[in-house]
Coordinates of C-alpha atoms and ligand atoms in Angstrom, one line a residue:
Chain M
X1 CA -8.2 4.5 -84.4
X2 CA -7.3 5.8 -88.0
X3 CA -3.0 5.2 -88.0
X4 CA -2.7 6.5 -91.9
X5 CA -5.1 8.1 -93.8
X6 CA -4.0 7.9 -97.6
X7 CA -6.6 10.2 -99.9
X8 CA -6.9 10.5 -103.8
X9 CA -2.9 10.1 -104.1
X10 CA -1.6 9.7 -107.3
X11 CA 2.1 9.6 -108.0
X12 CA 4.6 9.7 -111.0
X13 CA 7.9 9.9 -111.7
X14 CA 9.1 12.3 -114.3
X15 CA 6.2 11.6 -116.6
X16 CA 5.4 8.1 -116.1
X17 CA 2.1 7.7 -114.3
X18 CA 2.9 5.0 -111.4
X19 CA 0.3 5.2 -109.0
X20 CA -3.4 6.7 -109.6
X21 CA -5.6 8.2 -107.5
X22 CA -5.2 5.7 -104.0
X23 CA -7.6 5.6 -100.9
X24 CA -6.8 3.6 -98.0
X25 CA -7.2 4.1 -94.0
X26 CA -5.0 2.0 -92.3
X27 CA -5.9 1.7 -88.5
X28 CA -4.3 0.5 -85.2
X29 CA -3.3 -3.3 -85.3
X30 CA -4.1 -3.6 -88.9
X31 CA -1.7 -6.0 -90.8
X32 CA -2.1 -5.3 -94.7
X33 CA -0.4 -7.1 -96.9
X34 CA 0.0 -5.4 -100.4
X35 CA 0.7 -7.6 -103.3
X36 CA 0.8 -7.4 -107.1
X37 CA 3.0 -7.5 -110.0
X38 CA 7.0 -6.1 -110.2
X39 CA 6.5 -2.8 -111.3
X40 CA 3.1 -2.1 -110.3
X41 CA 4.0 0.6 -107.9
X42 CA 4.5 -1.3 -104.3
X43 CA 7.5 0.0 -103.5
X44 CA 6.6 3.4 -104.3
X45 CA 3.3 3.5 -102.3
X46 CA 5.4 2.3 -99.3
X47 CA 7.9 5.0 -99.8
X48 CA 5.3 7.9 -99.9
X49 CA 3.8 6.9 -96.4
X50 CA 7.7 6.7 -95.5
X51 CA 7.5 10.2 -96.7
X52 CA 10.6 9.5 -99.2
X53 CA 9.1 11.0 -102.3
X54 CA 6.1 13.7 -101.8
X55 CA 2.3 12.2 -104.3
X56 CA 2.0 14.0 -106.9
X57 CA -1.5 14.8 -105.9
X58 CA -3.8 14.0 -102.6
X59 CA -2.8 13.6 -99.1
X60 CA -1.1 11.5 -96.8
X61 CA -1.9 11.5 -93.0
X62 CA -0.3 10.4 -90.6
X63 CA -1.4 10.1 -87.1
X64 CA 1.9 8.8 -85.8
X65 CA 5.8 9.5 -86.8
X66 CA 6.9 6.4 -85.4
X67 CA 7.2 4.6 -88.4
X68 CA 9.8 1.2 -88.5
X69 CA 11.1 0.0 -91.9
X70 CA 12.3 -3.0 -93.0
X71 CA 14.2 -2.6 -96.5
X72 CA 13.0 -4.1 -99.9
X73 CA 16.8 -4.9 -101.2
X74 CA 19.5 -5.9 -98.7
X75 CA 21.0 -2.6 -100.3
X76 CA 23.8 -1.9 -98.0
X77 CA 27.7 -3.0 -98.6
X78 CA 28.1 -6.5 -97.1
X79 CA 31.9 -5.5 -96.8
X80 CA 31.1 -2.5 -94.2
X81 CA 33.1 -4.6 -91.1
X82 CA 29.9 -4.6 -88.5
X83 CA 28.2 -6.5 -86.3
X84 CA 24.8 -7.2 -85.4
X85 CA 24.7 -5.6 -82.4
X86 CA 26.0 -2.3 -84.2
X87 CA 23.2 -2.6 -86.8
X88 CA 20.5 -2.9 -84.6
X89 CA 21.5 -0.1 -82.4
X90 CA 21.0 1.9 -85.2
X91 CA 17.7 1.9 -84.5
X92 CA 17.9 3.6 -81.7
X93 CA 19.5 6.5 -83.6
X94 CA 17.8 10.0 -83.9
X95 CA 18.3 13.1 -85.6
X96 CA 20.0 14.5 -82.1
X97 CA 21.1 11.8 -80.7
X98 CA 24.7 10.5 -81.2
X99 CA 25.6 8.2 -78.7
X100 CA 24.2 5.0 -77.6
X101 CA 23.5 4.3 -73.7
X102 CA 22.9 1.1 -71.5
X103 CA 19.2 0.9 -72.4
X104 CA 19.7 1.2 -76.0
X105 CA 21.9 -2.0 -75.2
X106 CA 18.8 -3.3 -73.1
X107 CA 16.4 -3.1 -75.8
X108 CA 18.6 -4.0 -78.8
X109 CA 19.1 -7.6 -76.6
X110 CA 15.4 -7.9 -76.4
X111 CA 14.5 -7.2 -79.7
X112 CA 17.2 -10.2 -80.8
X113 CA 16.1 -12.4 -78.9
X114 CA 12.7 -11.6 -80.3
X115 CA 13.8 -12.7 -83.7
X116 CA 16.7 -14.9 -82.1
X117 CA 19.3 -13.9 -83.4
X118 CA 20.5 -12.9 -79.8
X119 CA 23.4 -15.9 -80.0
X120 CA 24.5 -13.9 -83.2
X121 CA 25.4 -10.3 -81.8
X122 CA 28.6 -10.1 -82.1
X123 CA 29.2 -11.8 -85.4
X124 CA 30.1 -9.7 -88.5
X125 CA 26.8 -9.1 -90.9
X126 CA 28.2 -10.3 -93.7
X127 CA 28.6 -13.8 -91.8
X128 CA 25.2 -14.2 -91.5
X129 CA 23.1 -16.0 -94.5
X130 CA 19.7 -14.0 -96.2
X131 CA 17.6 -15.3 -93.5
X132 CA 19.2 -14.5 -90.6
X133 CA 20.2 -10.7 -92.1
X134 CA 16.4 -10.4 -92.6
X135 CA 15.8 -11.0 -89.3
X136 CA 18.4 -8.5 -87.8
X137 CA 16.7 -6.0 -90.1
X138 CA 13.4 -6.6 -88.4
X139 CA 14.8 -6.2 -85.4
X140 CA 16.6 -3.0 -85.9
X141 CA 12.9 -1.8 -87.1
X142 CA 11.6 -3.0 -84.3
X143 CA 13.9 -1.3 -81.2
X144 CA 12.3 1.9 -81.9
X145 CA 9.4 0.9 -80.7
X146 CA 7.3 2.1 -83.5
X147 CA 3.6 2.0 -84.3
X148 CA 4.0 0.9 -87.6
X149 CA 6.2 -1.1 -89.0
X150 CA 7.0 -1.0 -92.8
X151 CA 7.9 -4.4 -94.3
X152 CA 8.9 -4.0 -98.5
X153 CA 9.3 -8.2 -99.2
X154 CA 11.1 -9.0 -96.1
X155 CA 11.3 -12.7 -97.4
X156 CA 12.2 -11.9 -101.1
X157 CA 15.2 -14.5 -101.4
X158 CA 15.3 -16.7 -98.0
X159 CA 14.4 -20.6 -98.3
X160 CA 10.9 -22.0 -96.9
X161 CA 11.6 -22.9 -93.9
X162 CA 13.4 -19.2 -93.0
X163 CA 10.4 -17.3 -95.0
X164 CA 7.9 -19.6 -92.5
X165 CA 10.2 -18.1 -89.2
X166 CA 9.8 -14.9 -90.4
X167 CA 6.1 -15.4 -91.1
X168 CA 5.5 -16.4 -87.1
X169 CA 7.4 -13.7 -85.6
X170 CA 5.4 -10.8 -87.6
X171 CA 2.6 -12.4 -86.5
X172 CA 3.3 -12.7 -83.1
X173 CA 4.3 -8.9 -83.1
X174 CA 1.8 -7.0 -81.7
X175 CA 1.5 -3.8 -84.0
X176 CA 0.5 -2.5 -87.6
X177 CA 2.1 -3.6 -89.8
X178 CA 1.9 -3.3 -93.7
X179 CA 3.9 -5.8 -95.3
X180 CA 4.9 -6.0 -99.4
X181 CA 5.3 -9.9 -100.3
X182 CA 4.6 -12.3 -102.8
X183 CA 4.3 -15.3 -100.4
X184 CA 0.5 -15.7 -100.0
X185 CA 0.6 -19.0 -99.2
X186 CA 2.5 -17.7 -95.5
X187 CA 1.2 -14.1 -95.7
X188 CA -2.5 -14.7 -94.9
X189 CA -2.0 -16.0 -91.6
X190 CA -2.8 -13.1 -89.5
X191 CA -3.3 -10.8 -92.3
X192 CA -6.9 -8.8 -91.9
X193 CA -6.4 -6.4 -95.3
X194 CA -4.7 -7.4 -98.7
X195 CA -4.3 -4.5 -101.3
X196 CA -3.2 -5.2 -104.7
X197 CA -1.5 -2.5 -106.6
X198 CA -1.0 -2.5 -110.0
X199 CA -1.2 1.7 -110.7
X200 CA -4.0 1.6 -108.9
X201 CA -5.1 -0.1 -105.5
X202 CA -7.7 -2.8 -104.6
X203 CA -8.6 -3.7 -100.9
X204 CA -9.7 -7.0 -99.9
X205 CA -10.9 -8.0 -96.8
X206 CA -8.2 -10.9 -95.9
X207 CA -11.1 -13.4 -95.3
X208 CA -12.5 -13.0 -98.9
X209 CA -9.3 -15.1 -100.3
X210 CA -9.7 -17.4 -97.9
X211 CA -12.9 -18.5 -100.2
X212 CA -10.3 -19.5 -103.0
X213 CA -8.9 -22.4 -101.1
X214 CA -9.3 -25.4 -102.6
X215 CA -9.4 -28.5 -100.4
X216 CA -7.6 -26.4 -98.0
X217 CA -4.9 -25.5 -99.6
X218 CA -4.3 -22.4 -101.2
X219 CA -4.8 -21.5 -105.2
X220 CA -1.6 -22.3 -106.7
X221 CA -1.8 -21.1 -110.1
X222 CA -1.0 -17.5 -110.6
X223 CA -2.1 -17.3 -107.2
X224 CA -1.7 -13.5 -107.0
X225 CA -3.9 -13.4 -110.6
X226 CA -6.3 -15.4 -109.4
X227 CA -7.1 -12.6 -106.3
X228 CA -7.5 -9.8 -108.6
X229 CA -9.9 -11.3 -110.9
X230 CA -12.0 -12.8 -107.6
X231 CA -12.2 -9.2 -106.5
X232 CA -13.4 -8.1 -110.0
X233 CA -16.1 -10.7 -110.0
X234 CA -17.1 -10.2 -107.1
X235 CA -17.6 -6.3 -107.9
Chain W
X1 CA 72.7 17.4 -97.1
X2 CA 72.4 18.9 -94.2
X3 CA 69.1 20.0 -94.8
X4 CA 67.9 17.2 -95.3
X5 CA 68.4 16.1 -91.8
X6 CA 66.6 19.3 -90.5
X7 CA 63.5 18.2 -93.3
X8 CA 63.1 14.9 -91.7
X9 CA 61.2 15.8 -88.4
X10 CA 58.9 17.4 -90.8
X11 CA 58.3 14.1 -92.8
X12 CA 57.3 12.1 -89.8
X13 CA 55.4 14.5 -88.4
X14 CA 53.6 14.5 -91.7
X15 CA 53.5 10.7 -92.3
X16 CA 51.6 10.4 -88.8
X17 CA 49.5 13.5 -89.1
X18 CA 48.2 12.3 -92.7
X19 CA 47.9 8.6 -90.9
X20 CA 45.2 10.1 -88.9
X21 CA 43.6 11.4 -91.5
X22 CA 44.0 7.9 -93.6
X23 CA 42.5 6.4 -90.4
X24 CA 39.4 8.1 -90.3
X25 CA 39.0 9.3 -93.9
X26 CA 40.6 6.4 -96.0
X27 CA 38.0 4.2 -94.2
X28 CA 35.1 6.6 -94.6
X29 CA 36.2 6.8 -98.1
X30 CA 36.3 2.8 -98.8
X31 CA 33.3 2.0 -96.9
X32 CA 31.2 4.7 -99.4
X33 CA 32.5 3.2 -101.9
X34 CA 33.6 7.1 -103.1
X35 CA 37.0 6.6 -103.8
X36 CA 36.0 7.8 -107.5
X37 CA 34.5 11.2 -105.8
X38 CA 37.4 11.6 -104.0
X39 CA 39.8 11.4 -106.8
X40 CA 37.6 14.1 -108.5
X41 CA 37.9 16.1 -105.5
X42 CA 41.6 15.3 -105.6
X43 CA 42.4 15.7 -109.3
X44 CA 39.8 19.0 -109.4
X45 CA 41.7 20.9 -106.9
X46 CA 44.7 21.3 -109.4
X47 CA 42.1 24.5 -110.7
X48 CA 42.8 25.6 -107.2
X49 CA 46.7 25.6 -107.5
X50 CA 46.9 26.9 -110.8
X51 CA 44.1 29.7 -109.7
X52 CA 46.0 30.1 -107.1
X53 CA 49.5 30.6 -108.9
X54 CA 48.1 33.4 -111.5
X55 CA 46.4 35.4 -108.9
X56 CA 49.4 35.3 -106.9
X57 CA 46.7 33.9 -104.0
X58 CA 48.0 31.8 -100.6
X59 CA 48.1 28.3 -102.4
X60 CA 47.1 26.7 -99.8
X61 CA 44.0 28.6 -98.4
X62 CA 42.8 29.1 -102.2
X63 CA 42.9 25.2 -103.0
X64 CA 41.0 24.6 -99.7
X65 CA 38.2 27.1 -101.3
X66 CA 38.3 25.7 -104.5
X67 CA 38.1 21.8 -103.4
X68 CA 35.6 22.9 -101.0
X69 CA 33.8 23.8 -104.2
X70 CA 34.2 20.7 -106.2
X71 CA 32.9 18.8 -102.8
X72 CA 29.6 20.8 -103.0
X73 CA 28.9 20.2 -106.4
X74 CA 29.7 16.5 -106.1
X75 CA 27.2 16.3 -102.8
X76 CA 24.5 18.3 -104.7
X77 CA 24.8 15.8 -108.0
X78 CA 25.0 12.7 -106.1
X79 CA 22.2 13.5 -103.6
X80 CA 20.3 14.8 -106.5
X81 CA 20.6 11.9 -109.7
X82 CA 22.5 9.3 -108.1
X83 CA 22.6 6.4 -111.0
X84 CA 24.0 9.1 -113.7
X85 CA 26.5 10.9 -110.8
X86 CA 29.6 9.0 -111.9
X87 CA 29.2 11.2 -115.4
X88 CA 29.4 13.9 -113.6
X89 CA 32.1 12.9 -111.2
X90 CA 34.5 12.4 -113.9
X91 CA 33.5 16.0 -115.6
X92 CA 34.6 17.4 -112.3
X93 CA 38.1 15.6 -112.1
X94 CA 38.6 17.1 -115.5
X95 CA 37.5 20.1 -115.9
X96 CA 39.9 21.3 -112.4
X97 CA 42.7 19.6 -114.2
X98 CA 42.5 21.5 -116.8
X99 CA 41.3 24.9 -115.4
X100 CA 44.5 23.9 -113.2
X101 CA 46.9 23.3 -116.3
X102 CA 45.1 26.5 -118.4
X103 CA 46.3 29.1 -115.8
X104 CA 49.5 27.4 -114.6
X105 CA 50.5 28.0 -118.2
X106 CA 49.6 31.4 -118.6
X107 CA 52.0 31.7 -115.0
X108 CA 55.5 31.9 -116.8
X109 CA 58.2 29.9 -115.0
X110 CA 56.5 28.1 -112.2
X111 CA 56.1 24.4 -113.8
X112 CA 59.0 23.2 -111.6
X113 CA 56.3 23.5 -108.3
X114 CA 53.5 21.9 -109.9
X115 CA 55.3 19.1 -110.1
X116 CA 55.5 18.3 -106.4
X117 CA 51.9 19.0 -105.9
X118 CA 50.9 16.5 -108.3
X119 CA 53.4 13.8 -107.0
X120 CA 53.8 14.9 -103.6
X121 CA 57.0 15.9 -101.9
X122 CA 57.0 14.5 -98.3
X123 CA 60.6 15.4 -97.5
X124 CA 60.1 19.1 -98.5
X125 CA 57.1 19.4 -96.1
X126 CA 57.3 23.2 -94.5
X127 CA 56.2 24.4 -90.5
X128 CA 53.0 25.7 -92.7
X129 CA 52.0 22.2 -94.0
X130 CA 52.3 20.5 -90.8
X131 CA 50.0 23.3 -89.3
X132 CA 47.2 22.6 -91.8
X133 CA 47.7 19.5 -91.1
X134 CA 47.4 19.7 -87.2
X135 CA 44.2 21.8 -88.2
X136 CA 42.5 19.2 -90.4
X137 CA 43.0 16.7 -88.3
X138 CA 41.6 18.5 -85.1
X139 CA 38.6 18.9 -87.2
X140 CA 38.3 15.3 -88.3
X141 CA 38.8 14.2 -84.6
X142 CA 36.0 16.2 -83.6
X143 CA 33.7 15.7 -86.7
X144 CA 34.4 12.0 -85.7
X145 CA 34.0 11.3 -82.0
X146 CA 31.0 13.4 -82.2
X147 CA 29.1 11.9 -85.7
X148 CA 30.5 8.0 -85.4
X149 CA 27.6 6.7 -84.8
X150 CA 25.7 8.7 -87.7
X151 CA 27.7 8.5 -90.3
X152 CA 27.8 4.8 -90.0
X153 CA 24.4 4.4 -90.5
X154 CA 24.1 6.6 -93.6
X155 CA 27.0 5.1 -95.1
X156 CA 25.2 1.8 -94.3
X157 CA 21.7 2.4 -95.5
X158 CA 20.9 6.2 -96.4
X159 CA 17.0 4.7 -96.5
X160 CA 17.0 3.7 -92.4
X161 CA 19.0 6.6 -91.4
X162 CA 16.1 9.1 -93.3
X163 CA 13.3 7.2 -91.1
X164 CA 15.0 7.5 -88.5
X165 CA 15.0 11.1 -89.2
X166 CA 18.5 12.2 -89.7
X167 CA 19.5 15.0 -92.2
X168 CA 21.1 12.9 -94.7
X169 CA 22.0 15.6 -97.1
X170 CA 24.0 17.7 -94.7
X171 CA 25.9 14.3 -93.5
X172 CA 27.1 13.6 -96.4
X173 CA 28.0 17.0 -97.6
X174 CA 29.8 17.3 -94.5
X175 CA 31.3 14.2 -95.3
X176 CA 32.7 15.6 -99.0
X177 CA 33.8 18.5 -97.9
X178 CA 36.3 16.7 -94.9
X179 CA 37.4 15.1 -97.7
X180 CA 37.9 17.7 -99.6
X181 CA 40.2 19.6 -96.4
X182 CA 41.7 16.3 -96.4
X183 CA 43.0 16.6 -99.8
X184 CA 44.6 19.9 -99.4
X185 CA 45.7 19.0 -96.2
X186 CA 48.0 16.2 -98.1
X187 CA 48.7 17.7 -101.2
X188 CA 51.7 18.9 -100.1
X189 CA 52.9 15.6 -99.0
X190 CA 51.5 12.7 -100.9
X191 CA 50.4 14.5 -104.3
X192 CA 47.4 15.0 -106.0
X193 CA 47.6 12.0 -108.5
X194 CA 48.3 9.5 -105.4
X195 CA 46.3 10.7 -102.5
X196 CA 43.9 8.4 -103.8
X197 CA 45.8 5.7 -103.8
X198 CA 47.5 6.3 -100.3
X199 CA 44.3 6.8 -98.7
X200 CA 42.1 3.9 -99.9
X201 CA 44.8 0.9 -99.7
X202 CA 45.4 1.0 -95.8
X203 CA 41.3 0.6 -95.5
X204 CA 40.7 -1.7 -97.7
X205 CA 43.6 -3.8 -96.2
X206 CA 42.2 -3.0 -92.6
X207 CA 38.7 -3.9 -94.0
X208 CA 39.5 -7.4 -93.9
X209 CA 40.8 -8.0 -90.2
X210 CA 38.2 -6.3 -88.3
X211 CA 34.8 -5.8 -86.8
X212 CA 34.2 -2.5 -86.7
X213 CA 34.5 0.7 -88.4
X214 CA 36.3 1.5 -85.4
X215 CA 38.7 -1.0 -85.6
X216 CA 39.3 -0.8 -89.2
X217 CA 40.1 2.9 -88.5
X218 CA 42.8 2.2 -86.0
X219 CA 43.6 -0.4 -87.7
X220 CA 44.1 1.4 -91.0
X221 CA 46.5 4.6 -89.2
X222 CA 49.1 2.4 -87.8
X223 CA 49.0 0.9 -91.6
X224 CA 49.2 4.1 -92.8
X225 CA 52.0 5.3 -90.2
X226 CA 54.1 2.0 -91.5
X227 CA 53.9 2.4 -95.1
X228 CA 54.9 5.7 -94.9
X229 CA 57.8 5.4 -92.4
X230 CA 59.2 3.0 -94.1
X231 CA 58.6 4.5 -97.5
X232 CA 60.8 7.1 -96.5
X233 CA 63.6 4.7 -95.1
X234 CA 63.4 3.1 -98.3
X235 CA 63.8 5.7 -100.2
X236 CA 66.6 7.3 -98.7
X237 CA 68.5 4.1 -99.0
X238 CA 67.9 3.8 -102.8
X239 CA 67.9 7.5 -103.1
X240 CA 64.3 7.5 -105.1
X241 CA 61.3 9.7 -104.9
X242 CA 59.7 9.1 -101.2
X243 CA 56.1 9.3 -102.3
X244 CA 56.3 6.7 -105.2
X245 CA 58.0 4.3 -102.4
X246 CA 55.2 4.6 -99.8
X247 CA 52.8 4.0 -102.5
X248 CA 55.0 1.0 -103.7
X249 CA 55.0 -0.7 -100.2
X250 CA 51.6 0.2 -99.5
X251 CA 50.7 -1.7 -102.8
X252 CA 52.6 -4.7 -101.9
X253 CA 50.4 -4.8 -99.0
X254 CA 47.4 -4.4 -100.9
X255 CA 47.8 -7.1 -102.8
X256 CA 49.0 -9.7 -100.3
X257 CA 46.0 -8.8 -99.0
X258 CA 43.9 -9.6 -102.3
X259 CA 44.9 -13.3 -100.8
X260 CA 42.9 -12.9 -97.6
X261 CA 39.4 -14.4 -98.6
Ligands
ATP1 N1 13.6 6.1 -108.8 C1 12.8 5.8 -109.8 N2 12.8 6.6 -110.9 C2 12.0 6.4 -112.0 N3 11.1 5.4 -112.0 C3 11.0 4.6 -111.0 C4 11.9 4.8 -109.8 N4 11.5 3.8 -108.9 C5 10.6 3.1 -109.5 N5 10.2 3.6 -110.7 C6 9.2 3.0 -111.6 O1 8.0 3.0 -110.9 C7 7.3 1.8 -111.2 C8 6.9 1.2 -109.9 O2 8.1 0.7 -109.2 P1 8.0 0.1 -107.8 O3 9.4 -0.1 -107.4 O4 7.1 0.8 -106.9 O5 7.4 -1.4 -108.1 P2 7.1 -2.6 -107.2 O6 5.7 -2.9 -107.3 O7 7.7 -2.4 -105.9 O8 7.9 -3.8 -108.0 P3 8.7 -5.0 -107.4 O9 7.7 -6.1 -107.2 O10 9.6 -5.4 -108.6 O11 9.5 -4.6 -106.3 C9 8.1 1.0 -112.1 O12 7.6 1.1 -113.4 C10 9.5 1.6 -112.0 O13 10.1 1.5 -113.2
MG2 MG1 9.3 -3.2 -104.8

């Protein structure tokens, strides 16, 4: 089943061409990972299927509006006084809804213990270190139940060990996801779809980089490079 | 003298009346990091008083207009080119100061009350004051019981709150233009020049001790309701001007506080 259908989309800001003429279908329980270089338009893809900024040209469908969305930047004020329970309840918000009820409570405890972070829900945010913010993100994505859920470098700034946690619950979370990262090395477990965008997209069928391990470990140099030009070659 | 004594039920009245503003404002205020906007807001309504004085217009009603003005603009520009708004912000706060001092000059002989709405005259407050006041603050009480919830997620992360499908835009324009009424509401009382001042210290005090935006609110009011009370006290004692006081002791506070990791 076809979740987004993305068709001939090109988008730029003011003048500046960012991304050109992109075709993708993303369908139930796919998990795509988009990579390339800063600046090459990630972001900005992620936000059009958001529906943040309108493409310039081509279309957008989408076959669901339940969408989940896990921040690129940690971009909120760490000095807002709340806890963790209060941030993941905001996923529960809606346009007409104001109040939060007993099984908003229900599913907010759920969804932390998902990510375990359930011992943590009444601590203040701004106690919590990069990893364990990241994870409260996820889950305040995540209490809305959504069909897709929207990840822009979830691990950008957390240590190994946290990035490899992270890693293992998306993958044990049973939904599309699309997922902006940098960290192949943890990314390809239980990826099916890679797309590198640099102005303009390139899909690769996850199994393809599995061919460029060496001795089974993963390309180091310039890993995310080394992809692009595979695909080319391959072309 | 003996006015005086009749003036003082007014003051209190006003000190908590503005409190609950400070309470739910001041801390909507600190945690959008708009104190800058609101000083626009703030400083910008002096076009509304000096409008008001050359057109002979009800000073209050007409500031409320005009600051209700300066709030839309401010929403539109920030909404619209967020990393150049502070330009703009600052264009605002002058260009109302200066429409304010053009036509107050062209009013011959009223300088003498522009001075109290620019410092604020808390023991001068009059029955029509204190019934703005009661009005503002219904509204706020309202705005806040029912929007809590919603305005703490866009003054969080205005990113989630759009996928989650709330009208960010009309929040946060709702949001300005409270703070504009809130403005008015206190000019009387605490002054253009220090509303700023009186309403972002008790938050950012309150910040630091609590939780919740909830408790910081509560939190921030009975701050508020101190600094002011006893700003008064003080000032009666030393015979000195009330306003400056409260914002003296309030400051005090504020930076104690600066100790408080
Ligand atoms: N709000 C904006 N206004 C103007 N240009 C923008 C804006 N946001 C991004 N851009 C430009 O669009 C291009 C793509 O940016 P985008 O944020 O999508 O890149 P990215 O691939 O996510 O990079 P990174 O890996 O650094 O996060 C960049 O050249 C950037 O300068
Ligand atoms: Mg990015």
């Amino acid at each position: 089943m076809n979740l987004i259908e993305i068709k001939n989309v090109s988008f730029s800001y003011n003048d500046e061409l960012v991304l050109k003429n992109i075709n993708l279908t993303i369908k139930k329980n796919d998990y795509l990972a988009v990579i390339g270089p800063n600046g090459g338009g990630k972001s900005t893809f992620v936000k059009l299927i958001l529906g943040f900024i309108k493409p310039t040209k081509g279309s957008i469908k989408l076959h669901t509006q339940k969408l989940g969305y896990v921040p690129q930047y940690t971009n909120f004020s760490l000095d807002i006084p709340i806890t963790v329970l209060d941030v993941v309840l905001q996923g529960r918000i809606k346009k007409y809804k104001f109040f939060y009820n007993e099984e908003d409570k229900k599913e907010v405890y759920e969804k932390l213990k998902l990510v375990k972070m359930y011992e943590y829900k009444d601590k203040k945010i701004s106690e919590l270190s990069g990893g364990q913010r990241q994870r409260v993100l996820i889950a305040r994505a995540m209490v809305s139940n959504p069909d897709v859920l929207i990840l822009d470098e979830p691990t950008s700034a957390i240590d190994p060990q946290g990035q490899k946690e992270i890693y293992d619950i998306l993958k044990s979370l049973n939904i599309t996801k699309i997922m902006i990262s940098h960290d192949l090395n943890f990314l390809l477990e239980g990826v099916n779809k890679v797309a590198w965008i640099s102005k303009t997209l390139v899909l690769h069928d996850a199994p393809d980089l599995h061919l460029h391990r060496k001795d089974g470990h993963f390309c180091e140099i310039d890993f995310i490079n080394e992809v692009h030009k595979c695909k080319v070659s391959n072309d | 003298m003996i006015d005086i004594i009749t003036l003082i039920p007014n003051s209190f009245y006003a000190s908590f009346l503005i409190s609950i503003a400070v309470a739910i404002m001041g801390s909507l205020i600190v945690i959008n990091k708009s104190s800058f906007i609101a000083g626009s807001i703030a400083h910008g309504s002096f076009g509304g008083i000096g409008l008001a004085i050359y057109f002979s217009l009800p000073i209050l009603l007409m500031t409320s207009v005009f600051a209700v003005f300066l709030a839309l603009i401010l929403s539109y520009i920030s909404l619209k080119i967020p990393h150049r708004s502070d330009a703009v912000i600052g264009a605002v706060w002058a260009v109302g100061m200066s429409v304010g001092i053009l036509f107050s000059e062209l009013t011959p002989g009223y300088n003498a009350g522009l001075i109290s709405y620019l410092f604020g005259s808390i023991l001068t407050i009059s029955n029509e004051d204190i019934y703005m006041m009661i009005g503002v603050d219904t509204l706020l009480i309202i705005f806040i019981s029912i929007l809590y919830n919603q305005i703490l997620l866009i003054s969080y992360d205005k990113e989630f709150a759009k996928v989650r499908g709330l009208n960010v835009g009309f929040l946060y324009t709702l949001l300005l233009v409270l703070i504009s009424l809130t403005v008015v509401m206190s000019v009387r009382a605490i002054g253009l020049i220090l509303i700023i001042a009186m309403f972002t210290m008790p938050p950012f005090i309150a910040e630091k001790f609590t939780k919740s935006l909830k408790g910081m609110m509560i939190l921030s009011g009975i701050l508020s309701a101190i600094f002011m009370i006893s700003g008064i006290f003080i000032s009666f004692y030393f015979d000195i001007s009330a306003t400056a006081t409260i914002i003296l002791v309030a400051t005090t506070f504020f930076f104690l506080s600066l100790f408080k990791k």
